[in-house]
C-alpha atoms as a PDB file:
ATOM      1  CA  UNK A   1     -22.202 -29.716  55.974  1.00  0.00           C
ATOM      2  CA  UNK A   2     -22.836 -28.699  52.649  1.00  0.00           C
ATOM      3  CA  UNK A   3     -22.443 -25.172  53.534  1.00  0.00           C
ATOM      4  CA  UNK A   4     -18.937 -25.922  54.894  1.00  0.00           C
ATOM      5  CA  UNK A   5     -17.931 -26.789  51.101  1.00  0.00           C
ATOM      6  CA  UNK A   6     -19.096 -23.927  49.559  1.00  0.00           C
ATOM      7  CA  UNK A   7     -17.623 -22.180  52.018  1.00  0.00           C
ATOM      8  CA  UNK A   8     -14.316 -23.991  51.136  1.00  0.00           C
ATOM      9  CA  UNK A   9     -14.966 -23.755  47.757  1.00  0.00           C
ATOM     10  CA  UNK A  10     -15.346 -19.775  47.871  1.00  0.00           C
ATOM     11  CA  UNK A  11     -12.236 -19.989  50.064  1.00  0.00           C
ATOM     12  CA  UNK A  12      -9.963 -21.309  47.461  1.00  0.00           C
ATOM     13  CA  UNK A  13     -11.217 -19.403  44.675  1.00  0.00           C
ATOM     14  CA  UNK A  14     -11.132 -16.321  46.563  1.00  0.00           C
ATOM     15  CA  UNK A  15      -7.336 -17.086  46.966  1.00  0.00           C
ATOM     16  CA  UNK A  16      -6.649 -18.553  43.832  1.00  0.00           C
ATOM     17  CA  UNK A  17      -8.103 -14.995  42.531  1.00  0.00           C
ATOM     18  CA  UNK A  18      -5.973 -13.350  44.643  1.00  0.00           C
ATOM     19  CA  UNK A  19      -2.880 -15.404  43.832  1.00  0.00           C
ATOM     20  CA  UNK A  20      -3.866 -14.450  39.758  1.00  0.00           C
ATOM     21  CA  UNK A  21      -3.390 -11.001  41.226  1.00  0.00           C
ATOM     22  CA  UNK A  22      -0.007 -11.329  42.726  1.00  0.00           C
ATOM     23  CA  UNK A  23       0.922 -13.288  39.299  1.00  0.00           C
ATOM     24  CA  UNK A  24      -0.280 -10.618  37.472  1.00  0.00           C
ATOM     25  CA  UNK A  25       1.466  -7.701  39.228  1.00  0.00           C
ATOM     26  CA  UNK A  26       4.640  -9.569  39.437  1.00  0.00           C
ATOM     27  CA  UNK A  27       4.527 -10.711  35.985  1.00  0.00           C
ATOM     28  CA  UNK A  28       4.051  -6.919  34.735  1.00  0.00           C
ATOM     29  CA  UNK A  29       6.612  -6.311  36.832  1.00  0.00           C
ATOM     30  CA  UNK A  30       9.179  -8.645  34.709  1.00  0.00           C
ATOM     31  CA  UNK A  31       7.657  -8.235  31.531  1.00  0.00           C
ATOM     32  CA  UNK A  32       8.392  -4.150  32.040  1.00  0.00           C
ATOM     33  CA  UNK A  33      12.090  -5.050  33.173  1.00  0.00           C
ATOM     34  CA  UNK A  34      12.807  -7.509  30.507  1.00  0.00           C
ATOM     35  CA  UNK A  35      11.697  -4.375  27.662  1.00  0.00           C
ATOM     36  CA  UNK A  36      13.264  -2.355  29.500  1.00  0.00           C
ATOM     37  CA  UNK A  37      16.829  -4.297  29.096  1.00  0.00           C
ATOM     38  CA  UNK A  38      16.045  -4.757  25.532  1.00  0.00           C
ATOM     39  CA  UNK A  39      15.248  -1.435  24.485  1.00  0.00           C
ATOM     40  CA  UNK A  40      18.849  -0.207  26.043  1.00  0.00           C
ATOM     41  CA  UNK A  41      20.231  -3.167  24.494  1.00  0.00           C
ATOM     42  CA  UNK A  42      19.226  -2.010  21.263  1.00  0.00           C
ATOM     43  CA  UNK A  43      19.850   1.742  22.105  1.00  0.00           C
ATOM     44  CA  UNK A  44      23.981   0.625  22.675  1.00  0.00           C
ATOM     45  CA  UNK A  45      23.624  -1.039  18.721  1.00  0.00           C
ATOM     46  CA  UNK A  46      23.000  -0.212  15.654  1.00  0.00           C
ATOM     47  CA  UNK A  47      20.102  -1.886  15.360  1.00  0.00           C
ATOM     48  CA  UNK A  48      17.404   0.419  12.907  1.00  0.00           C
ATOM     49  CA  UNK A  49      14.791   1.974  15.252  1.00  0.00           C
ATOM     50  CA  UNK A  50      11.990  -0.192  13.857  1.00  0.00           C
ATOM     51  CA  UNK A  51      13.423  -3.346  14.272  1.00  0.00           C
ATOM     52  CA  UNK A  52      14.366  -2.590  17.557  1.00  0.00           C
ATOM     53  CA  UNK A  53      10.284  -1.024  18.190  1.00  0.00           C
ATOM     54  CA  UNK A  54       8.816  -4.375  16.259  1.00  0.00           C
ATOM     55  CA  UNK A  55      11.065  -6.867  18.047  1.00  0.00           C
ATOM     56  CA  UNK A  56      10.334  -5.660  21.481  1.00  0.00           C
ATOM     57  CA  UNK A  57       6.698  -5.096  21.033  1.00  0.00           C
ATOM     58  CA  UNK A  58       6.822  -8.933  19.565  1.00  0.00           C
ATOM     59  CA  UNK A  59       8.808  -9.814  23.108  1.00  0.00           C
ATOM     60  CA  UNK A  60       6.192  -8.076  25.395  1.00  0.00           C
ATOM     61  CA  UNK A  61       3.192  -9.589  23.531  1.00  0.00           C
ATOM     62  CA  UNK A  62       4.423 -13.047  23.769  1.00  0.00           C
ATOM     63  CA  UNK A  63       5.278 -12.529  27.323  1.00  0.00           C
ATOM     64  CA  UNK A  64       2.063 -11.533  27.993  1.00  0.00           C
ATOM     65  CA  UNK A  65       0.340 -14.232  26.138  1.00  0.00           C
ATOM     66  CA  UNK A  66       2.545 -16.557  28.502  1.00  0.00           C
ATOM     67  CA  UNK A  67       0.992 -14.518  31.628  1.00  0.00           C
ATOM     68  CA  UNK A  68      -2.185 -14.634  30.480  1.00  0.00           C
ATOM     69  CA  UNK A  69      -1.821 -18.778  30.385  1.00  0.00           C
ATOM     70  CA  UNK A  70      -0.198 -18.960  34.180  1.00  0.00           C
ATOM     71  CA  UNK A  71      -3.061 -16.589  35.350  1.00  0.00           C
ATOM     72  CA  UNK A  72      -5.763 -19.024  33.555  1.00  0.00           C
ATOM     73  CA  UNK A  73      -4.512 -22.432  34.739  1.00  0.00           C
ATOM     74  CA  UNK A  74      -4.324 -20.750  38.446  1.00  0.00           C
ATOM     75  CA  UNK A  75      -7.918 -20.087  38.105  1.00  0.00           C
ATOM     76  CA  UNK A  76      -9.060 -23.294  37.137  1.00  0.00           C
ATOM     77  CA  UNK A  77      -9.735 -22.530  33.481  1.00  0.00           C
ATOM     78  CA  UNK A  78      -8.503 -25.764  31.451  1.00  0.00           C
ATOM     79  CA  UNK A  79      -5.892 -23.925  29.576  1.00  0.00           C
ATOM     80  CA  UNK A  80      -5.749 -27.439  27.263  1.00  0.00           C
ATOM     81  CA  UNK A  81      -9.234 -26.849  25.244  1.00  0.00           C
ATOM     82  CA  UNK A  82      -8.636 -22.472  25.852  1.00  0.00           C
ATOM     83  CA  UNK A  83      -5.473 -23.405  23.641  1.00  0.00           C
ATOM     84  CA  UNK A  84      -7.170 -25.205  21.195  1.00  0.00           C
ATOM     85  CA  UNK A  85      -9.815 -22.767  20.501  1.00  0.00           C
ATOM     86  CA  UNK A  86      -7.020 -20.303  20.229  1.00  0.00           C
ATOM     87  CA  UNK A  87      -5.539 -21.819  17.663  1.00  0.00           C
ATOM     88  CA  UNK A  88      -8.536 -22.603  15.368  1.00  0.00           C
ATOM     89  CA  UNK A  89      -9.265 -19.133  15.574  1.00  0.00           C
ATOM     90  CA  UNK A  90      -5.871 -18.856  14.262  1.00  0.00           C
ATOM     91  CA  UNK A  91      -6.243 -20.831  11.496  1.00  0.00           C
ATOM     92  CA  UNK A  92      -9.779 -19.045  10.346  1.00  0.00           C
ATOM     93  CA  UNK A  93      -8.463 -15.478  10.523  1.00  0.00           C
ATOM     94  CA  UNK A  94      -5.313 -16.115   8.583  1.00  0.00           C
ATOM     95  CA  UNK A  95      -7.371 -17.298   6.056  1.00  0.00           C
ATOM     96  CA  UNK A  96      -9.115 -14.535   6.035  1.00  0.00           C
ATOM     97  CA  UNK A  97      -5.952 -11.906   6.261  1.00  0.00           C
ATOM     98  CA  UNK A  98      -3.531 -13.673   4.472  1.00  0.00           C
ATOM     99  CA  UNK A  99      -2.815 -10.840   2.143  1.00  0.00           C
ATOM    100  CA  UNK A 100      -2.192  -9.021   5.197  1.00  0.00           C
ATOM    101  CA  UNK A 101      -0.474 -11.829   6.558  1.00  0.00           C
ATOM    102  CA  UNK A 102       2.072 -11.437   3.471  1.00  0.00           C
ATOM    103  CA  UNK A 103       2.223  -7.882   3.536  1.00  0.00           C
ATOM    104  CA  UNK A 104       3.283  -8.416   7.730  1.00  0.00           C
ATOM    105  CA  UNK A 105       5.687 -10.758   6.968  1.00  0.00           C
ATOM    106  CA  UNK A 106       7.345  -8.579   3.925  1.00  0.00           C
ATOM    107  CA  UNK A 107       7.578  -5.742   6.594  1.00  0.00           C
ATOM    108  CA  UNK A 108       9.494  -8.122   9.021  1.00  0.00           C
ATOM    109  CA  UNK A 109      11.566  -9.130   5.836  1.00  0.00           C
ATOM    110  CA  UNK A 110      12.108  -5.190   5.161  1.00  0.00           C
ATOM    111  CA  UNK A 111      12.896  -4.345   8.761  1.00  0.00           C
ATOM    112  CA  UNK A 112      15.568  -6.943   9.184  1.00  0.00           C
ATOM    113  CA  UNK A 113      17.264  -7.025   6.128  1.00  0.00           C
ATOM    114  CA  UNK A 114      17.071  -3.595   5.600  1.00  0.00           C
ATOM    115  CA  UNK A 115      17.250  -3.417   1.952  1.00  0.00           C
ATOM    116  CA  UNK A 116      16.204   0.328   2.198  1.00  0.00           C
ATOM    117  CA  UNK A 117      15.775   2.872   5.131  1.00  0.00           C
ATOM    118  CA  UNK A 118      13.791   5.907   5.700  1.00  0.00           C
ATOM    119  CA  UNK A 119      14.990   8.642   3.146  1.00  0.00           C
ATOM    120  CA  UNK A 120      16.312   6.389   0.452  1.00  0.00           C
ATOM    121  CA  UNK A 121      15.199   7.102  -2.951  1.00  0.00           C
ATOM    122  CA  UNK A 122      14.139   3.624  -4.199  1.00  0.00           C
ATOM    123  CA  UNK A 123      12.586   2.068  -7.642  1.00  0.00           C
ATOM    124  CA  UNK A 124      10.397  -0.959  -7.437  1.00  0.00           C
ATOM    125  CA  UNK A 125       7.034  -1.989  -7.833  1.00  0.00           C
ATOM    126  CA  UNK A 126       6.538   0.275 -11.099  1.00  0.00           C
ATOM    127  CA  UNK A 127       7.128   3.280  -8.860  1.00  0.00           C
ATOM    128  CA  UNK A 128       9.561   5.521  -7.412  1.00  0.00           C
ATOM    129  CA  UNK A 129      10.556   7.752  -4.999  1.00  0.00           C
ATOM    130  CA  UNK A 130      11.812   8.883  -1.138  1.00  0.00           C
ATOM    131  CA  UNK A 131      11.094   6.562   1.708  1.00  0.00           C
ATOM    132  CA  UNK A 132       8.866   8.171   3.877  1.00  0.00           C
ATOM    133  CA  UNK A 133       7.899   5.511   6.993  1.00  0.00           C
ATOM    134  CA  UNK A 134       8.314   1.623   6.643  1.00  0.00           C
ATOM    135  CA  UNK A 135       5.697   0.341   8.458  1.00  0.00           C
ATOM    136  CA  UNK A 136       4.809  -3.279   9.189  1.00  0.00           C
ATOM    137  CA  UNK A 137       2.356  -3.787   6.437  1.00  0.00           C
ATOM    138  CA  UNK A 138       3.061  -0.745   3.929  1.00  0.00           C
ATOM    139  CA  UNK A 139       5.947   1.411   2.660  1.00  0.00           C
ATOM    140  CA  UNK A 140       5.246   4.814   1.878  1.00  0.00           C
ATOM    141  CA  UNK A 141       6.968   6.665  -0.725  1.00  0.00           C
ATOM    142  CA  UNK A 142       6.846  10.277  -1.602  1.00  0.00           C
ATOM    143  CA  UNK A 143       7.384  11.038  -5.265  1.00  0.00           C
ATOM    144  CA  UNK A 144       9.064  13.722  -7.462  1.00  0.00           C
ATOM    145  CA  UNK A 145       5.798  15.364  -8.023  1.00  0.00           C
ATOM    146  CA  UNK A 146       4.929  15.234  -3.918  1.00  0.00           C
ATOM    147  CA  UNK A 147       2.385  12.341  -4.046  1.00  0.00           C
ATOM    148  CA  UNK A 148       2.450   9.669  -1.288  1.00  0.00           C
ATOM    149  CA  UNK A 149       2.459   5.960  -2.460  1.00  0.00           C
ATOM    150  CA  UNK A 150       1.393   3.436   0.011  1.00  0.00           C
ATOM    151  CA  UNK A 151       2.833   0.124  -1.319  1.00  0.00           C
ATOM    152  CA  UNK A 152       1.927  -3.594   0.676  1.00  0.00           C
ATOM    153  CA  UNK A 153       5.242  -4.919   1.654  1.00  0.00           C
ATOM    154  CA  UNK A 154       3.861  -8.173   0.691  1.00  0.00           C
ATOM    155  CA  UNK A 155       4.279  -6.763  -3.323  1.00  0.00           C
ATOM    156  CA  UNK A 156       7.751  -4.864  -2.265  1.00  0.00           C
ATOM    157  CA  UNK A 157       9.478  -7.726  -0.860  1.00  0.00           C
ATOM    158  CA  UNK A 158       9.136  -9.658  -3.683  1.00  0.00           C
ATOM    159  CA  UNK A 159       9.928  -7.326  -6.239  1.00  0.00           C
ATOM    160  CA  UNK A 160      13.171  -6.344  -7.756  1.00  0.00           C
ATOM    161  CA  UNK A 161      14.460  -3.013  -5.171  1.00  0.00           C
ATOM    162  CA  UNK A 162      16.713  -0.315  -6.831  1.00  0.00           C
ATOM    163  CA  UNK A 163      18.117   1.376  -3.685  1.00  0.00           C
ATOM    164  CA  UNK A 164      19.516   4.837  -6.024  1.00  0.00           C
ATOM    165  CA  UNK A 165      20.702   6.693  -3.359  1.00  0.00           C
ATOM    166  CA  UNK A 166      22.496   3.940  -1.088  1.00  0.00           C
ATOM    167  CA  UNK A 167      26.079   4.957  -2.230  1.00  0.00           C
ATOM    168  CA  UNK A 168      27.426   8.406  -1.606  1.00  0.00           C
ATOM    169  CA  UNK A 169      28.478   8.866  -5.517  1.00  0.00           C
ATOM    170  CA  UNK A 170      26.554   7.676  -8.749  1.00  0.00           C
ATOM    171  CA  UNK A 171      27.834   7.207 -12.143  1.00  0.00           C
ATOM    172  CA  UNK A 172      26.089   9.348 -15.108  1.00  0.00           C
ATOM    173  CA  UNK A 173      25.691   8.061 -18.218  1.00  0.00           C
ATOM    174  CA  UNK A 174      25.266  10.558 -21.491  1.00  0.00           C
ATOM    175  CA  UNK A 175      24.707   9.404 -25.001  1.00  0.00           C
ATOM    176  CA  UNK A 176      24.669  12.641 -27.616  1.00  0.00           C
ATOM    177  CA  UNK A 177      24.063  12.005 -31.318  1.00  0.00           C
ATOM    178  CA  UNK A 178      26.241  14.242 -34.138  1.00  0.00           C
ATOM    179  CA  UNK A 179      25.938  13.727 -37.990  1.00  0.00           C
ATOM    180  CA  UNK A 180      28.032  11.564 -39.913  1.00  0.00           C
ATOM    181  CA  UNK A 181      29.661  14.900 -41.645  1.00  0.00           C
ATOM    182  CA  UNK A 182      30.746  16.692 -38.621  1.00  0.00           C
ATOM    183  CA  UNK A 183      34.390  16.128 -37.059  1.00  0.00           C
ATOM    184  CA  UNK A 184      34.147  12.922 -34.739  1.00  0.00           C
ATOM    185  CA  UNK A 185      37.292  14.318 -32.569  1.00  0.00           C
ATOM    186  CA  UNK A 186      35.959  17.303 -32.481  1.00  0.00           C
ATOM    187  CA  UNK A 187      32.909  16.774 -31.216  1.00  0.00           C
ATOM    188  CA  UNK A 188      34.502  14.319 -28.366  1.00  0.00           C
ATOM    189  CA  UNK A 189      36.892  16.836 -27.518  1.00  0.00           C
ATOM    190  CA  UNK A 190      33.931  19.825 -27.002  1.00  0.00           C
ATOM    191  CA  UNK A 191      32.446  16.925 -24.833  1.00  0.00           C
ATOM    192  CA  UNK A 192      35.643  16.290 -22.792  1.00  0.00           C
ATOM    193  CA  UNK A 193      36.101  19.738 -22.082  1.00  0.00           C
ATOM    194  CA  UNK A 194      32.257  20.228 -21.276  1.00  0.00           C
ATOM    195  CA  UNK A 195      33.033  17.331 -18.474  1.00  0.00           C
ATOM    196  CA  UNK A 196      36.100  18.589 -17.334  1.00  0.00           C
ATOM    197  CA  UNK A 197      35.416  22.155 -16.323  1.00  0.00           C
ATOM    198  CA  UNK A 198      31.663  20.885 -14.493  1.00  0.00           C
ATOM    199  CA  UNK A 199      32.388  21.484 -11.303  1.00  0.00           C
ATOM    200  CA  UNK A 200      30.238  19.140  -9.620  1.00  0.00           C
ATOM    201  CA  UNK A 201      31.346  16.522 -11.750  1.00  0.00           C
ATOM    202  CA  UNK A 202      34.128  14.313  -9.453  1.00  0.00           C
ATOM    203  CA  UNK A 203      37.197  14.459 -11.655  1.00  0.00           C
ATOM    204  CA  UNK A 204      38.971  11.861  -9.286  1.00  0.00           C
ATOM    205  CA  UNK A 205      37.250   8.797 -10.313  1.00  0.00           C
ATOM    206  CA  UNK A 206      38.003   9.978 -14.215  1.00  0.00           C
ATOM    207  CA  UNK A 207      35.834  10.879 -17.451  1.00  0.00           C
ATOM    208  CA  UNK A 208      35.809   8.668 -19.768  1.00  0.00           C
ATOM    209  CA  UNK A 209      33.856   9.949 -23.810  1.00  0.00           C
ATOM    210  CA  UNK A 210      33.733   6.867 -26.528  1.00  0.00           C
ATOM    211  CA  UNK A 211      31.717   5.903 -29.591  1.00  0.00           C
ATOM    212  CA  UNK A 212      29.234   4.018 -28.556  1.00  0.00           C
ATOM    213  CA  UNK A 213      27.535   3.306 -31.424  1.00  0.00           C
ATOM    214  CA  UNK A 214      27.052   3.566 -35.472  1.00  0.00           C
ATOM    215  CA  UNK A 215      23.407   4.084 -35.841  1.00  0.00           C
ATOM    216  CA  UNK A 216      21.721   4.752 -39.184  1.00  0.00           C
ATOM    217  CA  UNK A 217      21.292   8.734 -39.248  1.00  0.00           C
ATOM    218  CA  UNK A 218      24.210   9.404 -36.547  1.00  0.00           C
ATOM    219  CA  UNK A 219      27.405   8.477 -34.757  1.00  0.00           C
ATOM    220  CA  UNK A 220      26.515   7.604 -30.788  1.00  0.00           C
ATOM    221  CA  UNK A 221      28.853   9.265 -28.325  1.00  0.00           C
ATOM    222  CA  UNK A 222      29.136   8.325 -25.375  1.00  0.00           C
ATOM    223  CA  UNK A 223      30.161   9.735 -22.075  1.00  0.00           C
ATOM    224  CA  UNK A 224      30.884   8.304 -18.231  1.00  0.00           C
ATOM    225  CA  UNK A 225      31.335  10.774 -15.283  1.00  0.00           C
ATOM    226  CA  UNK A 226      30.995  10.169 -11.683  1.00  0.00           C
ATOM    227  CA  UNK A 227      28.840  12.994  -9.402  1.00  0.00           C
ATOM    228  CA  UNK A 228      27.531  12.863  -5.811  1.00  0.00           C
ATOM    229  CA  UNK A 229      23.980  10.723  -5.359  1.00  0.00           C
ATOM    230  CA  UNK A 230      22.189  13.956  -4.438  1.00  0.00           C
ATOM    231  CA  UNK A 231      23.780  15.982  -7.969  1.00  0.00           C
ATOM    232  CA  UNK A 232      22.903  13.690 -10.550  1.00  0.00           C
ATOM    233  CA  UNK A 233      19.403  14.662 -12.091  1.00  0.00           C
ATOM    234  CA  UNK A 234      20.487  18.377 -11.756  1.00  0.00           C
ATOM    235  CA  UNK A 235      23.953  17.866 -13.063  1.00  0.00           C
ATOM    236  CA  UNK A 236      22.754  15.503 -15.709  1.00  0.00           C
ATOM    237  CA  UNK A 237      20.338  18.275 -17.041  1.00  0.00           C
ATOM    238  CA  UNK A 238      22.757  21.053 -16.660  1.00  0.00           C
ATOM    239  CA  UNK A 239      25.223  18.988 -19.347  1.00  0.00           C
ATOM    240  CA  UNK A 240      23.033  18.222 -21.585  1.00  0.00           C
ATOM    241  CA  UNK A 241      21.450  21.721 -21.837  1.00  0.00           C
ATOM    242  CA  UNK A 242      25.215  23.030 -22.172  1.00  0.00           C
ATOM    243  CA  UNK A 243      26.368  20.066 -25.135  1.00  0.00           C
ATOM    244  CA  UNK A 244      23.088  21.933 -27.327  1.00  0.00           C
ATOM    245  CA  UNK A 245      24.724  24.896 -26.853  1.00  0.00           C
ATOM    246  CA  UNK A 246      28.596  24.376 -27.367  1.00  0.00           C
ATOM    247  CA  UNK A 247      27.566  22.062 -30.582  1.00  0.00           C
ATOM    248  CA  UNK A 248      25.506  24.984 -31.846  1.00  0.00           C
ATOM    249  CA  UNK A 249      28.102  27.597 -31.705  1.00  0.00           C
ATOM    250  CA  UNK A 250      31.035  25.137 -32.554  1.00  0.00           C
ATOM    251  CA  UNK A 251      28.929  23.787 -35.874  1.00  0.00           C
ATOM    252  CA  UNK A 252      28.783  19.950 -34.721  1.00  0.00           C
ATOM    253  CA  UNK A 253      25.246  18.506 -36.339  1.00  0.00           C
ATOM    254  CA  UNK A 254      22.903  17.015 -33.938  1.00  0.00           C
ATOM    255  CA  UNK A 255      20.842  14.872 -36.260  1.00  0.00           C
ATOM    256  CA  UNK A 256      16.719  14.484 -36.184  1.00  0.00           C
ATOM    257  CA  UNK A 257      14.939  12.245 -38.060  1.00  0.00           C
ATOM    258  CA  UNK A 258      13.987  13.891 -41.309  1.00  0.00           C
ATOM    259  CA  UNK A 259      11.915  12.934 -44.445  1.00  0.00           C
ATOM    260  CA  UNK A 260      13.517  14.520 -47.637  1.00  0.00           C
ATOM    261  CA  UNK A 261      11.002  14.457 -50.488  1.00  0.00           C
ATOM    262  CA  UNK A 262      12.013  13.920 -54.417  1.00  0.00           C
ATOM    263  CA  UNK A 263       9.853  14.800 -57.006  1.00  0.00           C
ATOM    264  CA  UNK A 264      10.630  13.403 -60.308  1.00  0.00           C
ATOM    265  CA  UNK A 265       9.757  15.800 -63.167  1.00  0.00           C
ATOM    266  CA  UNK A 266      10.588  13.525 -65.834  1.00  0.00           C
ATOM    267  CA  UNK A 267       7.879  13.274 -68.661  1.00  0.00           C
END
């Protein structure tokens, strides 16, 4: 008799194991298909690759978890109490990873709002530089002078981002000192003409040269020209090197700050 019940007993779970098997297959089965469907959903969109990488890897990991559950409450496990435990482990490691935590949910933050992509020149977090790889918990930039920067998304979703080369064309903005003696039109005129005849310079959305200020030692000129994102450091130190030189030859001052010493012979 009581062999009959173990024999039972082995019976079921020997099916039961079997049946997790056939779950398991089958449920690989759908979780491949249902990727599958969202990855070419996402290939006819514009969705950014990594969104479209992070939100079906988040799709077939929950799926799975879900499988996982079906294949445990076929086998008898008391999916109840495996739940609970579960989620106290939960709670303890996010406790101990919540700055990772933060920098995972500043990369999903990144990744769907897309305040930058990969080859943007950016400024935030005290740094700057090219985009490199977003990545769920760190950005990496690649400076001027060729050094990576690895900076936790955490940190660069709540800072202020300065996307510089989002927009096709940039404005440039040049401030040149001359001395109180030399010719004021003169001097905005050599300017004008400096602007005007730059080629990369994009005369279409105008040039505009004012007095920007009366400081103490000079007159502030200033000057507003449009050029192309990529143009603007090289073009910006291109104009300034030629102003020296046309104010030079044309005799417009360029005032430093100077100490002039008296000395009183008097008796």
């Amino acid at each position: 008799m009581l062999f009959d019940v173990y024999i039972t007993k082995f019976t079921n779970l020997g099916l039961n194991i079997l049946l997790a098997l056939l779950i398991f297959y089958i449920g690989r089965k759908i979780i491949k298909g249902v990727t599958g469907l969202v990855q070419k959903s996402f290939a006819k969109t514009s969705v950014d690759i990594s969104v479209a990488k992070f939100i079906t890897s988040l799709i077939r990991y929950a799926m799975y978890a879900v499988l996982i559950m079906v294949i445990a409450s076929q086998v008898g496990i008391n999916t109840a109490s495996f739940i609970t435990v579960i989620g106290s482990a939960s709670v303890a490691i996010g406790l101990a990873v919540q700055g990772s935590l933060s920098n995972f949910a500043g990369g999903v933050l990144i990744l769907i709002l897309k305040p930058f992509s990969v080859g943007d020149y950016i400024v935030g977090c005290s740094t700057e530089g090219t985009v490199e790889m977003i990545d769920l918990f760190y950005t990496v930039l690649l400076t001027g002078d060729n050094r990576k920067v690895h900076i936790p998304n955490g940190s660069l979703a709540n800072s202020t981002i300065i996307n510089v080369t989002n927009q096709k064309e940039r404005r440039l903005d040049l401030t040149v000192g001359i001395g109180y003696r030399s010719d004021l039109k003169q001097a905005k005129r050599v300017l004008e003409t400096i602007l005007s005849g730059r080629e990369k310079v994009l005369s279409n959305r105008g040039i505009t040269v004012f007095v920007s200020n009366l400081g103490e030692s000079s007159v502030e000129i200033g000057a507003r020209v449009w050029v192309a994102s990529g143009d603007y450091w090289t073009e910006k130190w291109a104009i300034l090197e030629e102003i020296k030189e046309r104010f030079d030859a044309e005799g417009i001052e360029i005032p430093f700050n100077q100490l002039d010493v008296h000395l009183d012979s008097g008796e």
